[in-house]
Short mmCIF file of C-alpha atoms in Angstrom, two decimals:
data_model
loop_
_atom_site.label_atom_id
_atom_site.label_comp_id
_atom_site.label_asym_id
_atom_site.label_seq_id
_atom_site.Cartn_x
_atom_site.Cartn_y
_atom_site.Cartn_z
CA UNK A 1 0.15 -0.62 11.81
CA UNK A 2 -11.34 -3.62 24.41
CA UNK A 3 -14.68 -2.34 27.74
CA UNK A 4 -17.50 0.03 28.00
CA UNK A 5 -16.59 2.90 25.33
CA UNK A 6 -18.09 5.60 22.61
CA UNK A 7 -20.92 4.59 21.13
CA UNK A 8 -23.00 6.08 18.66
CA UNK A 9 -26.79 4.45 18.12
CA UNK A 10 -28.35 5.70 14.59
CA UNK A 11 -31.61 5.11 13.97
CA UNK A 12 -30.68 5.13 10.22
CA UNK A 13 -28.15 2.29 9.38
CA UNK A 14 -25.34 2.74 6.50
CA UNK A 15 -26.87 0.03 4.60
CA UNK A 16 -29.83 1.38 3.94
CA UNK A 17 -30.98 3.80 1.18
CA UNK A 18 -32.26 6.37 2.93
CA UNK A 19 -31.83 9.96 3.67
CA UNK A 20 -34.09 10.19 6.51
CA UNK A 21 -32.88 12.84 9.14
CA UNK A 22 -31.68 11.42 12.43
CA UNK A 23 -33.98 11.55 15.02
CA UNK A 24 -31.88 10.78 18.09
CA UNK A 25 -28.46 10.40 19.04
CA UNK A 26 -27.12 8.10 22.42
CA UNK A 27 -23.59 8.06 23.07
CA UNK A 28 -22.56 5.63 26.24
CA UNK A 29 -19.77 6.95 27.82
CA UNK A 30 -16.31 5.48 27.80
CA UNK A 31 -14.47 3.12 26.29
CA UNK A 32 -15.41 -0.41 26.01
CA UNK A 33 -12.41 -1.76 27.22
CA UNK A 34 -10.86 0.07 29.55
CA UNK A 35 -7.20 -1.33 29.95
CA UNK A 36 -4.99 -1.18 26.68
CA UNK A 37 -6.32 -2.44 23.75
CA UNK A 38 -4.44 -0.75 20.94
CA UNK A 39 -5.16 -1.22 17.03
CA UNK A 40 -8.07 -2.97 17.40
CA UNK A 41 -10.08 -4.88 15.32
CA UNK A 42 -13.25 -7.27 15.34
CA UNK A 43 -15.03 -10.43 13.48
CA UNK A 44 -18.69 -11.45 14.18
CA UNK A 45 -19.03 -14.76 14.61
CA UNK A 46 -22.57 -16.80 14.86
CA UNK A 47 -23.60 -13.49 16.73
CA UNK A 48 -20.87 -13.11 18.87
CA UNK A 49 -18.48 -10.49 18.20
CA UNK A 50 -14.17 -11.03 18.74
CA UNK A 51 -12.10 -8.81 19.22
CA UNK A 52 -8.26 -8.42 18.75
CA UNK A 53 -5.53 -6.03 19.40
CA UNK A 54 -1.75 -5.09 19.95
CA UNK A 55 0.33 -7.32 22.04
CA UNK A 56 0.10 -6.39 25.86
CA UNK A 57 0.81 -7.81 29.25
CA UNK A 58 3.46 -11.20 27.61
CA UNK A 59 0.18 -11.60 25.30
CA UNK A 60 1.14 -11.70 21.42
CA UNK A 61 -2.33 -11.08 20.18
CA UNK A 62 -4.84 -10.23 23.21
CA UNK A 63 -8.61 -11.54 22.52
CA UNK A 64 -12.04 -10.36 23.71
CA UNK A 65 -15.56 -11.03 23.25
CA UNK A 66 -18.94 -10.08 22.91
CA UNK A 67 -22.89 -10.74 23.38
CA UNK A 68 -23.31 -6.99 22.55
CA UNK A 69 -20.06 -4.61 21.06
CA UNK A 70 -20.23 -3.03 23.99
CA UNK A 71 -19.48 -5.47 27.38
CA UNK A 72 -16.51 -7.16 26.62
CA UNK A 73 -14.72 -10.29 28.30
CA UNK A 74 -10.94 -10.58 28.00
CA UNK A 75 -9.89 -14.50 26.61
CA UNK A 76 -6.24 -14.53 26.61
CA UNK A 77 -3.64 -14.81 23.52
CA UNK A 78 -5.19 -15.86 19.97
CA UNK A 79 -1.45 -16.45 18.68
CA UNK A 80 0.77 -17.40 21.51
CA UNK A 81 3.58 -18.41 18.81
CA UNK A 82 4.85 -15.92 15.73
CA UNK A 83 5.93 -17.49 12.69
CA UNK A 84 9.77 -17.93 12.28
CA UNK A 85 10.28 -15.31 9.76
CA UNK A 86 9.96 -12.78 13.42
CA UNK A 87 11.83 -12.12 16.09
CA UNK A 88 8.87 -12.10 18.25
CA UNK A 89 8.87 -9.20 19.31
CA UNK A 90 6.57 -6.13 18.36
CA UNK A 91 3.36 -7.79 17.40
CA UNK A 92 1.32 -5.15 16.12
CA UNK A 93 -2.29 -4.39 14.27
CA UNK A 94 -4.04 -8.26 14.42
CA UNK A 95 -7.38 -8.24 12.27
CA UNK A 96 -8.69 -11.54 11.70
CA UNK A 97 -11.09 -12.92 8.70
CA UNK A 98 -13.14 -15.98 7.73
CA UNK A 99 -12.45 -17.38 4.39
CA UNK A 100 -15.31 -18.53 2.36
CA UNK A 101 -16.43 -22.39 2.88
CA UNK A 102 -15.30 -24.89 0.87
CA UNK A 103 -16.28 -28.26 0.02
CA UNK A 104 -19.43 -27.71 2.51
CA UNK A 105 -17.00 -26.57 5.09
CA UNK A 106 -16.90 -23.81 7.42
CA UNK A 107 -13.81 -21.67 5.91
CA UNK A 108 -10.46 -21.27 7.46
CA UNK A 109 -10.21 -18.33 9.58
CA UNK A 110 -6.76 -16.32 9.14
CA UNK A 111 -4.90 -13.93 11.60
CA UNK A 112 -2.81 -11.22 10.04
CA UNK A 113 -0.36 -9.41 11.94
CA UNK A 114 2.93 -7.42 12.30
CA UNK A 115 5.64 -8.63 14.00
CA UNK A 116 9.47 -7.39 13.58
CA UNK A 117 11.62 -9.09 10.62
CA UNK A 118 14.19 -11.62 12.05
CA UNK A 119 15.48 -10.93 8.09
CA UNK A 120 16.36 -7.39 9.31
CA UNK A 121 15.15 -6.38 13.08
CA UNK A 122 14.77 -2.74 11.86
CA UNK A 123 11.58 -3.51 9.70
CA UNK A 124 8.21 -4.34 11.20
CA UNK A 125 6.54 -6.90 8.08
CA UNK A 126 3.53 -8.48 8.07
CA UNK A 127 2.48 -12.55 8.84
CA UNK A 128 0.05 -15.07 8.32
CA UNK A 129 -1.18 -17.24 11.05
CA UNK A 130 -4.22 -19.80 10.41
CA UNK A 131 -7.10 -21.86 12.66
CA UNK A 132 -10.14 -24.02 12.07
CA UNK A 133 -11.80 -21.90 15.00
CA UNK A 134 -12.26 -18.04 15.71
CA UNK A 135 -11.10 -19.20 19.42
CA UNK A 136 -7.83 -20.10 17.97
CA UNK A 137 -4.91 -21.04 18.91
CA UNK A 138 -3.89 -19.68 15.50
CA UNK A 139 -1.06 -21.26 14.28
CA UNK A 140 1.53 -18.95 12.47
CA UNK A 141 3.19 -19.65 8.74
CA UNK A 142 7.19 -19.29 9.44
CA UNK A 143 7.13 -17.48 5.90
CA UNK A 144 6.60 -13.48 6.19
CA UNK A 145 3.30 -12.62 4.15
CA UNK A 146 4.31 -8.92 3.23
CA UNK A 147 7.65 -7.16 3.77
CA UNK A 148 8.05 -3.85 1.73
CA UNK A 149 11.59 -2.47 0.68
CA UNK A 150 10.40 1.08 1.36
CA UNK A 151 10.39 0.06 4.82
CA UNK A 152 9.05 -2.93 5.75
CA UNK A 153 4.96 -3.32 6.07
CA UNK A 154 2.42 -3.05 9.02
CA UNK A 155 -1.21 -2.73 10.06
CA UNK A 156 -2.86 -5.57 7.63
CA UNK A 157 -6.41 -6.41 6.97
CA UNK A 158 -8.18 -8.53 5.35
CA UNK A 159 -11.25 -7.98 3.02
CA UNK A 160 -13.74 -9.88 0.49
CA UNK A 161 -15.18 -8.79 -2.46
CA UNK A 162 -18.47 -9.72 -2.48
CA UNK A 163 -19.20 -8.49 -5.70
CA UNK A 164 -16.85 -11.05 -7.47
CA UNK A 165 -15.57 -12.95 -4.45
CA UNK A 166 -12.21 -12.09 -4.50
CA UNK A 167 -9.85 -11.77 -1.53
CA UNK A 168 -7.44 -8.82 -0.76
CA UNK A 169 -5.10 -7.73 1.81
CA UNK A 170 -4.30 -4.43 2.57
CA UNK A 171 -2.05 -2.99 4.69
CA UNK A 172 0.87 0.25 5.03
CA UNK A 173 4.30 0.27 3.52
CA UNK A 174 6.14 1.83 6.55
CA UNK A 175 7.84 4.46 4.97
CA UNK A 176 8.54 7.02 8.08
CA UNK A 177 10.54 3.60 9.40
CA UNK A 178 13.30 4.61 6.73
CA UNK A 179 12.22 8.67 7.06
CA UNK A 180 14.76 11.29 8.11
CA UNK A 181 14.06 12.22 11.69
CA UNK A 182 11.24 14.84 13.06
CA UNK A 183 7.71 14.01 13.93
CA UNK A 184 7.21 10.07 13.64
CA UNK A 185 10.50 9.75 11.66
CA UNK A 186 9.21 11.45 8.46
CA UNK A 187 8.92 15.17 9.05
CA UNK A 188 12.00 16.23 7.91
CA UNK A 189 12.46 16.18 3.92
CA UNK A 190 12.73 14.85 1.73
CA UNK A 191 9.61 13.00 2.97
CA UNK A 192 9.47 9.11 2.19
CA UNK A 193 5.67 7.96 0.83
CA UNK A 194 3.55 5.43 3.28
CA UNK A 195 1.13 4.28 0.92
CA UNK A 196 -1.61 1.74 1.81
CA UNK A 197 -0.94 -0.60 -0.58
CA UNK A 198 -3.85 -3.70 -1.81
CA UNK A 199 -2.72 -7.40 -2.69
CA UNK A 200 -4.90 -10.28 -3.57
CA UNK A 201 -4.56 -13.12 -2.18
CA UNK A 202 -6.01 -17.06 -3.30
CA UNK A 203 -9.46 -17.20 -1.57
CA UNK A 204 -8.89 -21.03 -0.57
CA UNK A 205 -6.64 -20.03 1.90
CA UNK A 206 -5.91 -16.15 2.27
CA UNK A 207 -2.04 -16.04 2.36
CA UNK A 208 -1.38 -17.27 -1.46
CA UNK A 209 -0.12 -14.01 -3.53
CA UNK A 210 -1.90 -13.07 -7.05
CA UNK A 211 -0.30 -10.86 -8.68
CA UNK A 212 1.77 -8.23 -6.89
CA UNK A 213 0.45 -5.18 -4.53
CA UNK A 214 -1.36 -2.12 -5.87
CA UNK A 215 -1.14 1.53 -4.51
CA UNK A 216 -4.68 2.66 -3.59
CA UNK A 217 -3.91 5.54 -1.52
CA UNK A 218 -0.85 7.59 -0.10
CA UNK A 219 0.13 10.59 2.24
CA UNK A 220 -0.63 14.04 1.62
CA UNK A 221 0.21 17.53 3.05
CA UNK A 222 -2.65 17.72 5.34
CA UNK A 223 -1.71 14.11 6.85
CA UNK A 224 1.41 14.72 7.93
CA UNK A 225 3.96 12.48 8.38
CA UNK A 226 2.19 9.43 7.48
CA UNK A 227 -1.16 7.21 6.12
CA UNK A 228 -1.54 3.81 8.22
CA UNK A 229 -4.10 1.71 9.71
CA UNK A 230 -6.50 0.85 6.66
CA UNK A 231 -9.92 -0.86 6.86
CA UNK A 232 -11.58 -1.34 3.41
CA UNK A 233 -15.39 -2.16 2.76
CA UNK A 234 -18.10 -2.13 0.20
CA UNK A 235 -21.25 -0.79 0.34
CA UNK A 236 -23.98 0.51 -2.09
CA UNK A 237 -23.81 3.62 -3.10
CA UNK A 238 -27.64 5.36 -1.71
CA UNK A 239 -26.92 8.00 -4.57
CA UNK A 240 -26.23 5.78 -7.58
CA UNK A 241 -28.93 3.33 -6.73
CA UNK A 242 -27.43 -0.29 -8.56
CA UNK A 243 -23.97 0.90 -7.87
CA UNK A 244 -21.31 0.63 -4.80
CA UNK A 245 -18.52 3.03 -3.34
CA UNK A 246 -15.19 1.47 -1.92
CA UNK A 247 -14.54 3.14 1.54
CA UNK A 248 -10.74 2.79 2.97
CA UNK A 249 -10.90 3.94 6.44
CA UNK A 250 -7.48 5.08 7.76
CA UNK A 251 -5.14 7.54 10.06
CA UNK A 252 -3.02 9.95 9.81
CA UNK A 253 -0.28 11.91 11.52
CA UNK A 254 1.76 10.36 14.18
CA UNK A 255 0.25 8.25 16.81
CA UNK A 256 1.76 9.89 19.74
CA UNK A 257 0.23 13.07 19.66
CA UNK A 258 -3.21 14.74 19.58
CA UNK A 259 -2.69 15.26 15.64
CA UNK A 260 -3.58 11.64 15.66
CA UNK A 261 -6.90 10.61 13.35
CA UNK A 262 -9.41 8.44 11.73
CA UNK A 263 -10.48 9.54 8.40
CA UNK A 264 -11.32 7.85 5.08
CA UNK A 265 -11.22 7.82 1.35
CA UNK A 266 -13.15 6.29 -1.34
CA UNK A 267 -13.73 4.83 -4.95
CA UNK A 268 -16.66 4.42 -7.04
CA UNK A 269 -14.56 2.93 -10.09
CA UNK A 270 -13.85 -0.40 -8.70
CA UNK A 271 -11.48 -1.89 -5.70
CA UNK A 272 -8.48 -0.24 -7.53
CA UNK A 273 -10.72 2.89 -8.22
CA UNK A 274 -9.19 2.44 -12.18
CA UNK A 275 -5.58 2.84 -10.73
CA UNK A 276 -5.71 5.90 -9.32
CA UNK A 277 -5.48 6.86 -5.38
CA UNK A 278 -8.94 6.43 -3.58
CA UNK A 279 -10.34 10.64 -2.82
CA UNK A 280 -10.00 11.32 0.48
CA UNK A 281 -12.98 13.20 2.46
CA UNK A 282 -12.93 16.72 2.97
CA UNK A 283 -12.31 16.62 6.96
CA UNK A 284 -11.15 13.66 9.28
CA UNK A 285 -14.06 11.43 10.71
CA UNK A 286 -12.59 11.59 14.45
CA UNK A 287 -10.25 14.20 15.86
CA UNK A 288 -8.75 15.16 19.45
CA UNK A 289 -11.60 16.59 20.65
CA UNK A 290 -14.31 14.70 19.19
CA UNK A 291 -17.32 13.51 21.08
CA UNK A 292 -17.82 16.79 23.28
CA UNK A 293 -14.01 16.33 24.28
CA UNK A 294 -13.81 12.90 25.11
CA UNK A 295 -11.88 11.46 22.33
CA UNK A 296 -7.56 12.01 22.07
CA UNK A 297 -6.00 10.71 19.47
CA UNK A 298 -8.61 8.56 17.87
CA UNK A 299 -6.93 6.03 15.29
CA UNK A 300 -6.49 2.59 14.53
CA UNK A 301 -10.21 2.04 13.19
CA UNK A 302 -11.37 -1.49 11.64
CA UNK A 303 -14.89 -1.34 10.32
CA UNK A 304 -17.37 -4.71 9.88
CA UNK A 305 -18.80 -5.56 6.84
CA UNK A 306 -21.98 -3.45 5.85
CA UNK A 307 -19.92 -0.46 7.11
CA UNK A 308 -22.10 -0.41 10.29
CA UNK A 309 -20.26 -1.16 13.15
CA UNK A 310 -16.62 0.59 13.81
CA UNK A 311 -13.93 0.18 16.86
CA UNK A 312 -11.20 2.08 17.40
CA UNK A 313 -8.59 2.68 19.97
CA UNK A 314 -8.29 6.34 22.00
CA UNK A 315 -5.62 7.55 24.65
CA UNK A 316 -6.46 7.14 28.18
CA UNK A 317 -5.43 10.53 29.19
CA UNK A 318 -3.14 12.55 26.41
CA UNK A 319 -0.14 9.90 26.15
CA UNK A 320 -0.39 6.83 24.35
CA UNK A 321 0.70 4.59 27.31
CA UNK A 322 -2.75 3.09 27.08
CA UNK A 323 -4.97 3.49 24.43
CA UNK A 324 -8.41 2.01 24.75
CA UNK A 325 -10.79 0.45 22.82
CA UNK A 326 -13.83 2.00 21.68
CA UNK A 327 -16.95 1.33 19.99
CA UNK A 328 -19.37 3.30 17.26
CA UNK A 329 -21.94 3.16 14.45
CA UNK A 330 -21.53 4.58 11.70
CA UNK A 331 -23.82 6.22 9.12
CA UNK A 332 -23.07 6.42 5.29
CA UNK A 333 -24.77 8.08 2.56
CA UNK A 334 -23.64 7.50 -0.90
CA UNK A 335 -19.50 8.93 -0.71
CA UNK A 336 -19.77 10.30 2.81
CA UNK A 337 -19.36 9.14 6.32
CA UNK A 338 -20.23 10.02 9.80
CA UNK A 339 -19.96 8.92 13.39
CA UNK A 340 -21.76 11.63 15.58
#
């Protein structure tokens, strides 16, 4: 559900324990790829970083890389082929990961995507796709990975556990797809639920189900029609030294529009947060209008591992004809998040 853009330089990092003030704040102007780059997401890769967004220009999955996060070169398609449970059409939201090695190996890397349901071409679900190489081509399963009743399933990614190793998925049940009109298709009552939803998946491979999906988070008033676009990490938690906080990074409100955000929610009682919702912060993280005025309709955020490094896709102008990619560091300390 990328060329020269926002970037924030810390001098403290999120993985440190710290509370040191900041001394200095750079921002680069403009976005780090210029041309459309929508839903965007990244992988580092022996030091150089990939990038990966919404189909454009006859590309299923455009690809980009890296020396830097910040000068990007455009590749080509990563998945010129969707698996046959799609129609083709619609490929949304790619985020790739690596899978741990096995057997002395380097591990599998796997694509997830959305792409619309052949099953039923009014639901957007969500695929597998597979390759020995982050370069791809990555070579789709022709069975659907996730495909929600409540209205089909988009904007997947990936994430390990590190603390036990374990490998989930998460990703939106697209509820304002089966909605009743308004803004985004779910403003007018009664409202259907989006929930970001978690599933684990068998770490040898990353598209095997365990178990079925969990509900970690879901719309509330102040999000308005919907919850989409979730990035999940771990990181220790600087005020509960020993201890680590779950951060789900996500949007809300409808995409075409300046209600459009990035914002996040979090857990310190385990990936499931004891099987309640993950709390959501206070205020959004980005917002029309964020750095001095540059930023409309900030969304779409995946954030690395280590919770340091964070892209995300803006308009170019105040329609979402082209949204760019751009690039920040962020800053955490213990439950709470910033990008400045």
């Amino acid at each position: 559900m990328f060329l020269h853009s926002f970037t924030v330089v810390l001098t403290c990092l999120a993985i440190l324990a710290t509370t040191a003030p900041i001394s200095k704040r750079m921002i680069t102007p403009g976005a780090v790829i210029a041309s459309n780059f929508a839903d965007p997401s990244f992988i580092t890769v022996d030091n150089l970083h990939y990038a990966f967004s919404t189909n454009h220009e006859g590309m299923n999955v455009p690809m980009a890389s890296s020396v830097d996060m910040i000068g990007w070169t455009l590749l080509g398609d990563a998945m010129p082929n969707v698996g046959a449970w799609s129609t083709g059409r619609a490929v949304w939201a790619p985020q790739v990961v690596q899978l741990p090695s096995q057997n002395d190996q380097p591990g599998t890397f796997v694509m997830y995507y959305t792409a619309i349901s052949k099953a039923n071409p009014t639901f957007h679900c969500v695929g597998a796709a597979t390759s020995a190489t982050i370069g791809g081509p990555f070579i789709a399963r022709d069975e659907v990975f996730a495909c929600s009743a409540g209205g089909g399933s988009i904007d997947p990614s990936g994430f390990l556990d590190e603390g036990d190793g374990r490998q989930y998925v998460v990703y939106k049940t697209d509820g304002n797809n089966i909605g009743h009109g308004g803004n985004c298709n779910n403003g007018v009552a009664p409202i259907v639920p989006t929930p970001i939803m978690l599933q684990e998946v068998n770490p040898a491979n990353g598209y095997e189900l365990i178990g079925g999906p969990t509900q970690i988070l879901d719309r509330g008033p102040a999000d308005g029609p919907l919850i989409e676009a979730p990035s999940l990490i771990r990181v220790p938690n600087t005020e509960a030294p020993g201890t680590f906080v779950y951060i789900l990074f996500f949007s809300s409100n409808c995409f075409a529009g300046g209600l459009y955000d990035t914002s996040y929610a979090t857990s310190i009682n385990g990936i499931t947060n004891g099987g309640q919702d993950y709390e959501k912060s206070s205020a959004p993280l980005l917002v029309t209008g964020s750095d001095n005025g540059k930023l409309y309709s900030p969304g779409g955020m995946t954030v690395g591992p280590g919770g340091v490094n964070a892209v995300f896709h803006a308009d170019l102008g105040t329609t979402h004809t082209v949204r760019q990619m751009w690039y920040g560091v962020l800053r955490i300390i213990g439950r709470t998040v910033s990008i400045l």
